[in-house]
PDB file of C-alpha atoms and ligand atoms in Angstrom:
ATOM      1  CA  MET A   1      17.109  11.855  25.812  1.00  0.00           C
ATOM      2  CA  ALA A   2      17.380  11.042  22.358  1.00  0.00           C
ATOM      3  CA  ASP A   3      13.997  10.775  20.268  1.00  0.00           C
ATOM      4  CA  ASP A   4      14.147   7.907  18.362  1.00  0.00           C
ATOM      5  CA  VAL A   5      17.230   5.835  19.443  1.00  0.00           C
ATOM      6  CA  GLU A   6      16.780   2.411  20.424  1.00  0.00           C
ATOM      7  CA  PRO A   7      13.017   2.915  20.873  1.00  0.00           C
ATOM      8  CA  LEU A   8      11.276   0.823  24.114  1.00  0.00           C
ATOM      9  CA  LEU A   9       9.850  -2.474  22.596  1.00  0.00           C
ATOM     10  CA  ILE A  10       6.421  -2.895  24.450  1.00  0.00           C
ATOM     11  CA  ASN A  11       3.260  -4.935  23.255  1.00  0.00           C
ATOM     12  CA  GLY A  12       4.682  -5.184  19.554  1.00  0.00           C
ATOM     13  CA  LYS A  13       4.906  -1.434  19.512  1.00  0.00           C
ATOM     14  CA  ARG A  14       8.267   1.029  19.340  1.00  0.00           C
ATOM     15  CA  VAL A  15       7.842   3.575  21.981  1.00  0.00           C
ATOM     16  CA  GLN A  16       9.616   6.770  21.402  1.00  0.00           C
ATOM     17  CA  ARG A  17      11.766   7.452  24.719  1.00  0.00           C
ATOM     18  CA  LYS A  18      10.730  10.716  24.747  1.00  0.00           C
ATOM     19  CA  LEU A  19       7.485   9.697  26.361  1.00  0.00           C
ATOM     20  CA  LEU A  20       9.585   9.038  29.678  1.00  0.00           C
ATOM     21  CA  GLU A  21      10.703  12.742  29.990  1.00  0.00           C
ATOM     22  CA  MET A  22      10.034  14.899  32.745  1.00  0.00           C
ATOM     23  CA  ARG A  23       8.555  18.393  31.432  1.00  0.00           C
ATOM     24  CA  PRO A  24       6.732  21.315  33.289  1.00  0.00           C
ATOM     25  CA  THR A  25       3.612  20.687  31.415  1.00  0.00           C
ATOM     26  CA  GLN A  26      -0.025  19.563  32.045  1.00  0.00           C
ATOM     27  CA  ARG A  27      -2.704  18.465  29.837  1.00  0.00           C
ATOM     28  CA  CYS A  28      -4.542  21.474  27.747  1.00  0.00           C
ATOM     29  CA  LEU A  29      -7.638  23.083  28.569  1.00  0.00           C
ATOM     30  CA  THR A  30     -10.469  23.684  25.272  1.00  0.00           C
ATOM     31  CA  THR A  31     -11.364  26.953  26.768  1.00  0.00           C
ATOM     32  CA  GLU A  32      -7.490  28.182  26.064  1.00  0.00           C
ATOM     33  CA  CYS A  33      -6.302  25.933  22.846  1.00  0.00           C
ATOM     34  CA  GLN A  34     -10.233  26.063  21.475  1.00  0.00           C
ATOM     35  CA  SER A  35      -9.384  22.703  20.078  1.00  0.00           C
ATOM     36  CA  TYR A  36      -7.488  23.688  17.543  1.00  0.00           C
ATOM     37  CA  CYS A  37      -6.367  20.410  16.701  1.00  0.00           C
ATOM     38  CA  CYS A  38     -10.028  20.022  15.006  1.00  0.00           C
ATOM     39  CA  SER A  39      -9.443  22.842  12.909  1.00  0.00           C
ATOM     40  CA  GLY A  40      -8.826  20.265   9.893  1.00  0.00           C
ATOM     41  CA  GLY A  41     -10.867  17.284  10.823  1.00  0.00           C
ATOM     42  CA  VAL A  42      -9.714  13.965  10.912  1.00  0.00           C
ATOM     43  CA  TRP A  43      -9.082  10.878   8.875  1.00  0.00           C
ATOM     44  CA  VAL A  44     -11.155   8.054  10.064  1.00  0.00           C
ATOM     45  CA  ASP A  45     -11.537   4.076   9.400  1.00  0.00           C
ATOM     46  CA  LEU A  46     -14.700   3.166   7.285  1.00  0.00           C
ATOM     47  CA  ALA A  47     -15.635   1.105  10.054  1.00  0.00           C
ATOM     48  CA  GLU A  48     -15.936   4.111  12.593  1.00  0.00           C
ATOM     49  CA  LYS A  49     -17.716   6.219  10.003  1.00  0.00           C
ATOM     50  CA  GLY A  50     -20.365   3.727   9.901  1.00  0.00           C
ATOM     51  CA  LYS A  51     -20.732   3.447  13.858  1.00  0.00           C
ATOM     52  CA  ILE A  52     -20.822   7.135  13.594  1.00  0.00           C
ATOM     53  CA  LEU A  53     -23.832   6.803  11.325  1.00  0.00           C
ATOM     54  CA  ALA A  54     -25.526   4.293  12.827  1.00  0.00           C
ATOM     55  CA  SER A  55     -25.513   6.639  15.795  1.00  0.00           C
ATOM     56  CA  ALA A  56     -26.524   9.714  13.840  1.00  0.00           C
ATOM     57  CA  ALA A  57     -29.939  10.235  15.754  1.00  0.00           C
ATOM     58  CA  GLN A  58     -27.849  10.424  19.047  1.00  0.00           C
ATOM     59  CA  VAL A  59     -25.190  12.788  17.580  1.00  0.00           C
ATOM     60  CA  LYS A  60     -27.378  15.185  16.040  1.00  0.00           C
ATOM     61  CA  PRO A  61     -28.975  17.073  18.941  1.00  0.00           C
ATOM     62  CA  TYR A  62     -25.238  18.215  20.039  1.00  0.00           C
ATOM     63  CA  LEU A  63     -24.638  19.713  16.605  1.00  0.00           C
ATOM     64  CA  PRO A  64     -25.914  23.418  15.070  1.00  0.00           C
ATOM     65  CA  PRO A  65     -29.018  22.502  13.018  1.00  0.00           C
ATOM     66  CA  GLU A  66     -27.422  23.283   9.870  1.00  0.00           C
ATOM     67  CA  ARG A  67     -24.839  20.370  10.572  1.00  0.00           C
ATOM     68  CA  ARG A  68     -27.397  17.554  11.458  1.00  0.00           C
ATOM     69  CA  ASP A  69     -27.742  16.052   7.699  1.00  0.00           C
ATOM     70  CA  GLU A  70     -25.355  12.971   8.385  1.00  0.00           C
ATOM     71  CA  SER A  71     -24.919  12.978   4.695  1.00  0.00           C
ATOM     72  CA  LYS A  72     -22.513  15.861   4.881  1.00  0.00           C
ATOM     73  CA  TRP A  73     -20.386  14.851   7.800  1.00  0.00           C
ATOM     74  CA  PHE A  74     -17.738  12.941   5.609  1.00  0.00           C
ATOM     75  CA  ASP A  75     -15.777  14.394   2.600  1.00  0.00           C
ATOM     76  CA  GLY A  76     -16.351  11.682   0.183  1.00  0.00           C
ATOM     77  CA  VAL A  77     -12.812  10.954  -0.531  1.00  0.00           C
ATOM     78  CA  GLN A  78     -11.443   7.535   0.498  1.00  0.00           C
ATOM     79  CA  GLU A  79      -8.059   6.484   0.603  1.00  0.00           C
ATOM     80  CA  ASP A  80      -6.292   2.848   1.232  1.00  0.00           C
ATOM     81  CA  ASP A  81      -4.495   3.058   4.484  1.00  0.00           C
ATOM     82  CA  VAL A  82      -2.799   0.242   5.887  1.00  0.00           C
ATOM     83  CA  ASP A  83      -3.064   1.952   9.309  1.00  0.00           C
ATOM     84  CA  PHE A  84      -6.757   1.384   9.566  1.00  0.00           C
ATOM     85  CA  PRO A  85      -8.173  -1.718  10.621  1.00  0.00           C
ATOM     86  CA  SER A  86     -10.469  -1.596   7.351  1.00  0.00           C
ATOM     87  CA  GLY A  87      -7.774  -0.698   5.324  1.00  0.00           C
ATOM     88  CA  ARG A  88      -9.487   2.407   4.302  1.00  0.00           C
ATOM     89  CA  GLY A  89     -10.447   5.478   5.452  1.00  0.00           C
ATOM     90  CA  GLU A  90     -12.169   8.654   5.060  1.00  0.00           C
ATOM     91  CA  GLY A  91     -11.910  12.544   6.142  1.00  0.00           C
ATOM     92  CA  THR A  92     -14.584  14.306   7.998  1.00  0.00           C
ATOM     93  CA  ALA A  93     -16.206  17.414   6.601  1.00  0.00           C
ATOM     94  CA  VAL A  94     -14.662  21.001   7.586  1.00  0.00           C
ATOM     95  CA  VAL A  95     -16.968  23.256   7.625  1.00  0.00           C
ATOM     96  CA  ILE A  96     -16.677  27.311   7.813  1.00  0.00           C
ATOM     97  CA  ASP A  97     -16.215  28.803  11.633  1.00  0.00           C
ATOM     98  CA  LEU A  98     -15.636  32.495  11.655  1.00  0.00           C
ATOM     99  CA  THR A  99     -15.694  32.180  15.772  1.00  0.00           C
ATOM    100  CA  HIS A 100     -12.803  30.058  15.541  1.00  0.00           C
ATOM    101  CA  LYS A 101      -9.152  31.242  15.187  1.00  0.00           C
ATOM    102  CA  ALA A 102      -8.595  28.757  12.340  1.00  0.00           C
ATOM    103  CA  GLY A 103     -11.692  30.082  10.832  1.00  0.00           C
ATOM    104  CA  ALA A 104     -12.969  26.683   9.792  1.00  0.00           C
ATOM    105  CA  THR A 105     -13.292  23.299  11.939  1.00  0.00           C
ATOM    106  CA  CYS A 106     -13.793  19.255  11.789  1.00  0.00           C
ATOM    107  CA  ILE A 107     -18.237  19.731  11.250  1.00  0.00           C
ATOM    108  CA  PHE A 108     -18.284  17.687  14.630  1.00  0.00           C
ATOM    109  CA  LEU A 109     -16.542  20.508  16.587  1.00  0.00           C
ATOM    110  CA  ARG A 110     -19.292  22.435  18.335  1.00  0.00           C
ATOM    111  CA  PRO A 111     -18.835  26.030  18.077  1.00  0.00           C
ATOM    112  CA  GLU A 112     -20.616  26.985  21.632  1.00  0.00           C
ATOM    113  CA  ASP A 113     -18.017  25.245  23.401  1.00  0.00           C
ATOM    114  CA  ARG A 114     -15.336  23.554  21.432  1.00  0.00           C
ATOM    115  CA  TYR A 115     -16.434  19.918  22.372  1.00  0.00           C
ATOM    116  CA  CYS A 116     -16.503  17.310  19.974  1.00  0.00           C
ATOM    117  CA  ALA A 117     -20.350  16.490  19.428  1.00  0.00           C
ATOM    118  CA  LEU A 118     -19.146  12.532  19.013  1.00  0.00           C
ATOM    119  CA  GLN A 119     -17.623  12.867  22.474  1.00  0.00           C
ATOM    120  CA  PHE A 120     -20.258  15.058  23.840  1.00  0.00           C
ATOM    121  CA  SER A 121     -23.282  12.627  23.114  1.00  0.00           C
ATOM    122  CA  SER A 122     -21.621   9.523  24.240  1.00  0.00           C
ATOM    123  CA  ILE A 123     -20.979  11.295  27.551  1.00  0.00           C
ATOM    124  CA  ALA A 124     -24.538  12.318  27.900  1.00  0.00           C
ATOM    125  CA  ARG A 125     -25.538   8.705  27.522  1.00  0.00           C
ATOM    126  CA  GLY A 126     -23.080   7.830  30.488  1.00  0.00           C
ATOM    127  CA  GLU A 127     -20.996   5.939  27.938  1.00  0.00           C
ATOM    128  CA  HIS A 128     -16.981   6.211  27.716  1.00  0.00           C
ATOM    129  CA  PRO A 129     -16.188   9.418  25.935  1.00  0.00           C
ATOM    130  CA  TRP A 130     -14.447   7.822  23.618  1.00  0.00           C
ATOM    131  CA  THR A 131     -17.220   5.660  22.504  1.00  0.00           C
ATOM    132  CA  LEU A 132     -17.699   7.279  19.101  1.00  0.00           C
ATOM    133  CA  LYS A 133     -14.918   9.067  19.073  1.00  0.00           C
ATOM    134  CA  PRO A 134     -12.463   8.526  16.103  1.00  0.00           C
ATOM    135  CA  PHE A 135      -9.232   6.806  17.285  1.00  0.00           C
ATOM    136  CA  TYR A 136      -6.804   8.830  15.882  1.00  0.00           C
ATOM    137  CA  CYS A 137      -8.744  11.851  17.581  1.00  0.00           C
ATOM    138  CA  ALA A 138      -8.752  10.395  20.942  1.00  0.00           C
ATOM    139  CA  LEU A 139      -5.074   9.686  20.433  1.00  0.00           C
ATOM    140  CA  HIS A 140      -3.780  13.110  19.785  1.00  0.00           C
ATOM    141  CA  PRO A 141      -1.262  14.442  20.225  1.00  0.00           C
ATOM    142  CA  ILE A 142       0.092  10.621  20.837  1.00  0.00           C
ATOM    143  CA  THR A 143       0.465   9.397  17.272  1.00  0.00           C
ATOM    144  CA  THR A 144       0.731   5.726  15.864  1.00  0.00           C
ATOM    145  CA  GLU A 145       2.142   4.645  12.471  1.00  0.00           C
ATOM    146  CA  GLY A 146       2.900   0.898  11.743  1.00  0.00           C
ATOM    147  CA  ASP A 147       4.484  -0.103  15.050  1.00  0.00           C
ATOM    148  CA  SER A 148       5.467   3.107  16.099  1.00  0.00           C
ATOM    149  CA  VAL A 149       4.342   4.871  18.814  1.00  0.00           C
ATOM    150  CA  GLU A 150       5.092   8.607  19.446  1.00  0.00           C
ATOM    151  CA  LEU A 151       4.373  12.153  20.819  1.00  0.00           C
ATOM    152  CA  ASP A 152       3.873  14.331  17.790  1.00  0.00           C
ATOM    153  CA  ASP A 153       4.570  17.972  19.454  1.00  0.00           C
ATOM    154  CA  GLU A 154       6.401  19.297  16.583  1.00  0.00           C
ATOM    155  CA  ASN A 155       3.641  19.402  13.976  1.00  0.00           C
ATOM    156  CA  GLU A 156       1.944  22.726  12.889  1.00  0.00           C
ATOM    157  CA  ILE A 157      -0.848  22.177  15.047  1.00  0.00           C
ATOM    158  CA  TYR A 158       1.276  23.285  17.987  1.00  0.00           C
ATOM    159  CA  ALA A 159       3.332  25.715  15.871  1.00  0.00           C
ATOM    160  CA  GLU A 160      -0.204  27.546  15.295  1.00  0.00           C
ATOM    161  CA  GLY A 161      -1.766  27.428  18.736  1.00  0.00           C
ATOM    162  CA  GLY A 162      -3.100  24.372  19.400  1.00  0.00           C
ATOM    163  CA  HIS A 163      -0.923  23.695  22.248  1.00  0.00           C
ATOM    164  CA  CYS A 164      -1.698  20.227  24.242  1.00  0.00           C
ATOM    165  CA  GLN A 165       0.858  20.879  26.837  1.00  0.00           C
ATOM    166  CA  ARG A 166      -0.142  23.576  29.096  1.00  0.00           C
ATOM    167  CA  GLU A 167       2.507  25.139  31.318  1.00  0.00           C
ATOM    168  CA  ALA A 168       2.671  23.496  34.745  1.00  0.00           C
ATOM    169  CA  GLY A 169       4.440  24.613  38.027  1.00  0.00           C
ATOM    170  CA  ALA A 170       5.926  21.047  38.548  1.00  0.00           C
ATOM    171  CA  PRO A 171       7.171  18.939  36.105  1.00  0.00           C
ATOM    172  CA  MET A 172       5.845  15.558  35.191  1.00  0.00           C
ATOM    173  CA  PRO A 173       6.466  12.757  33.126  1.00  0.00           C
ATOM    174  CA  LEU A 174       5.016  12.739  29.574  1.00  0.00           C
ATOM    175  CA  TYR A 175       3.708   8.940  29.706  1.00  0.00           C
ATOM    176  CA  ILE A 176       2.004  10.459  32.765  1.00  0.00           C
ATOM    177  CA  THR A 177       0.515  13.318  31.310  1.00  0.00           C
ATOM    178  CA  PHE A 178      -1.070  11.283  28.139  1.00  0.00           C
ATOM    179  CA  GLU A 179      -1.687   8.232  30.433  1.00  0.00           C
ATOM    180  CA  GLY A 180      -5.412   7.665  28.515  1.00  0.00           C
ATOM    181  CA  GLU A 181      -3.781   8.077  25.296  1.00  0.00           C
ATOM    182  CA  LEU A 182      -1.138   5.693  25.866  1.00  0.00           C
ATOM    183  CA  ARG A 183      -3.285   2.698  27.501  1.00  0.00           C
ATOM    184  CA  LEU A 184      -5.400   3.272  24.438  1.00  0.00           C
ATOM    185  CA  VAL A 185      -2.393   2.293  21.897  1.00  0.00           C
ATOM    186  CA  LEU A 186      -0.618   0.026  24.275  1.00  0.00           C
ATOM    187  CA  GLY A 187      -3.551  -1.442  25.748  1.00  0.00           C
ATOM    188  CA  ASP A 188      -3.437  -1.745  30.122  1.00  0.00           C
ATOM    189  CA  SER A 189      -0.874  -4.292  30.035  1.00  0.00           C
ATOM    190  CA  GLY A 190       1.581  -2.515  27.567  1.00  0.00           C
ATOM    191  CA  TYR A 191       0.975   0.649  29.902  1.00  0.00           C
ATOM    192  CA  GLU A 192       2.175  -0.878  32.863  1.00  0.00           C
ATOM    193  CA  GLU A 193       4.682  -2.296  30.980  1.00  0.00           C
ATOM    194  CA  LEU A 194       6.106   1.509  30.016  1.00  0.00           C
ATOM    195  CA  LYS A 195       5.731   2.462  33.621  1.00  0.00           C
ATOM    196  CA  ARG A 196       7.739  -0.004  35.288  1.00  0.00           C
ATOM    197  CA  ALA A 197      10.577   0.762  32.092  1.00  0.00           C
ATOM    198  CA  ALA A 198      10.257   4.166  33.124  1.00  0.00           C
ATOM    199  CA  GLU A 199      10.527   3.546  37.124  1.00  0.00           C
ATOM    200  CA  ALA A 200      13.481   1.121  36.433  1.00  0.00           C
ATOM    201  CA  LEU A 201      15.327   4.227  35.175  1.00  0.00           C
TER     202      LEU A 201
HETATM  203  S1  LIG B   1     -14.248  14.184  15.217  1.00  0.00           S
HETATM  204 FE1  LIG B   1     -14.129  15.110  16.979  1.00  0.00          FE
HETATM  205  S2  LIG B   1     -12.090  15.242  18.051  1.00  0.00           S
HETATM  206 FE2  LIG B   1     -12.194  14.561  15.616  1.00  0.00          FE
HETATM  207  S3  LIG B   1     -11.306  16.212  14.985  1.00  0.00           S
HETATM  208 FE3  LIG B   1     -13.671  16.286  14.804  1.00  0.00          FE
HETATM  209  S4  LIG B   1     -14.188  17.329  16.459  1.00  0.00           S
HETATM  210 FE4  LIG B   1     -12.170  17.123  16.300  1.00  0.00          FE
END
């Protein structure tokens, strides 16, 4: 199926048709991939940064003691970006971690289990796992830029071992494998529309 020919128009987004493909794959396991996608940190909207800092007390217990100083959680480099609701973003800090195969990770990636401390702390409070998780982290490996929605499976993270699609015995449509991520970017009604489009093929 052609990747970028005539994307599906859903909820004002141009959705890559590749997401309708059947693949013999299933979601990743952090015990296998070590959350390799977190090795470079992530750009966050300044509003997300503010929300994380406002919740610092809840996050700190889930980080190693040497990472609990919230003044070191972000790298201080801010840039304008129209894809952020606030129009401006900043990177999370990246720290050396020689126990990880990448040698360095996002400061929020827990060395002991490779879970994101932001996600872990929300789960511990009984909240949605993505309450504090940056949007682009929750979306990975789905990406969005402008009005496009794509599966980014031809990137260096995949090539270096952070593959988000494990082998599975039976094929499954990608839009089902990544249902949560697609609901996040398209909304529930958009996801249902995508499903109907796939089922009509
Ligand atoms: S914020 Fe969490 S999910 Fe995002 S890169 Fe850092 S550790 Fe990974």
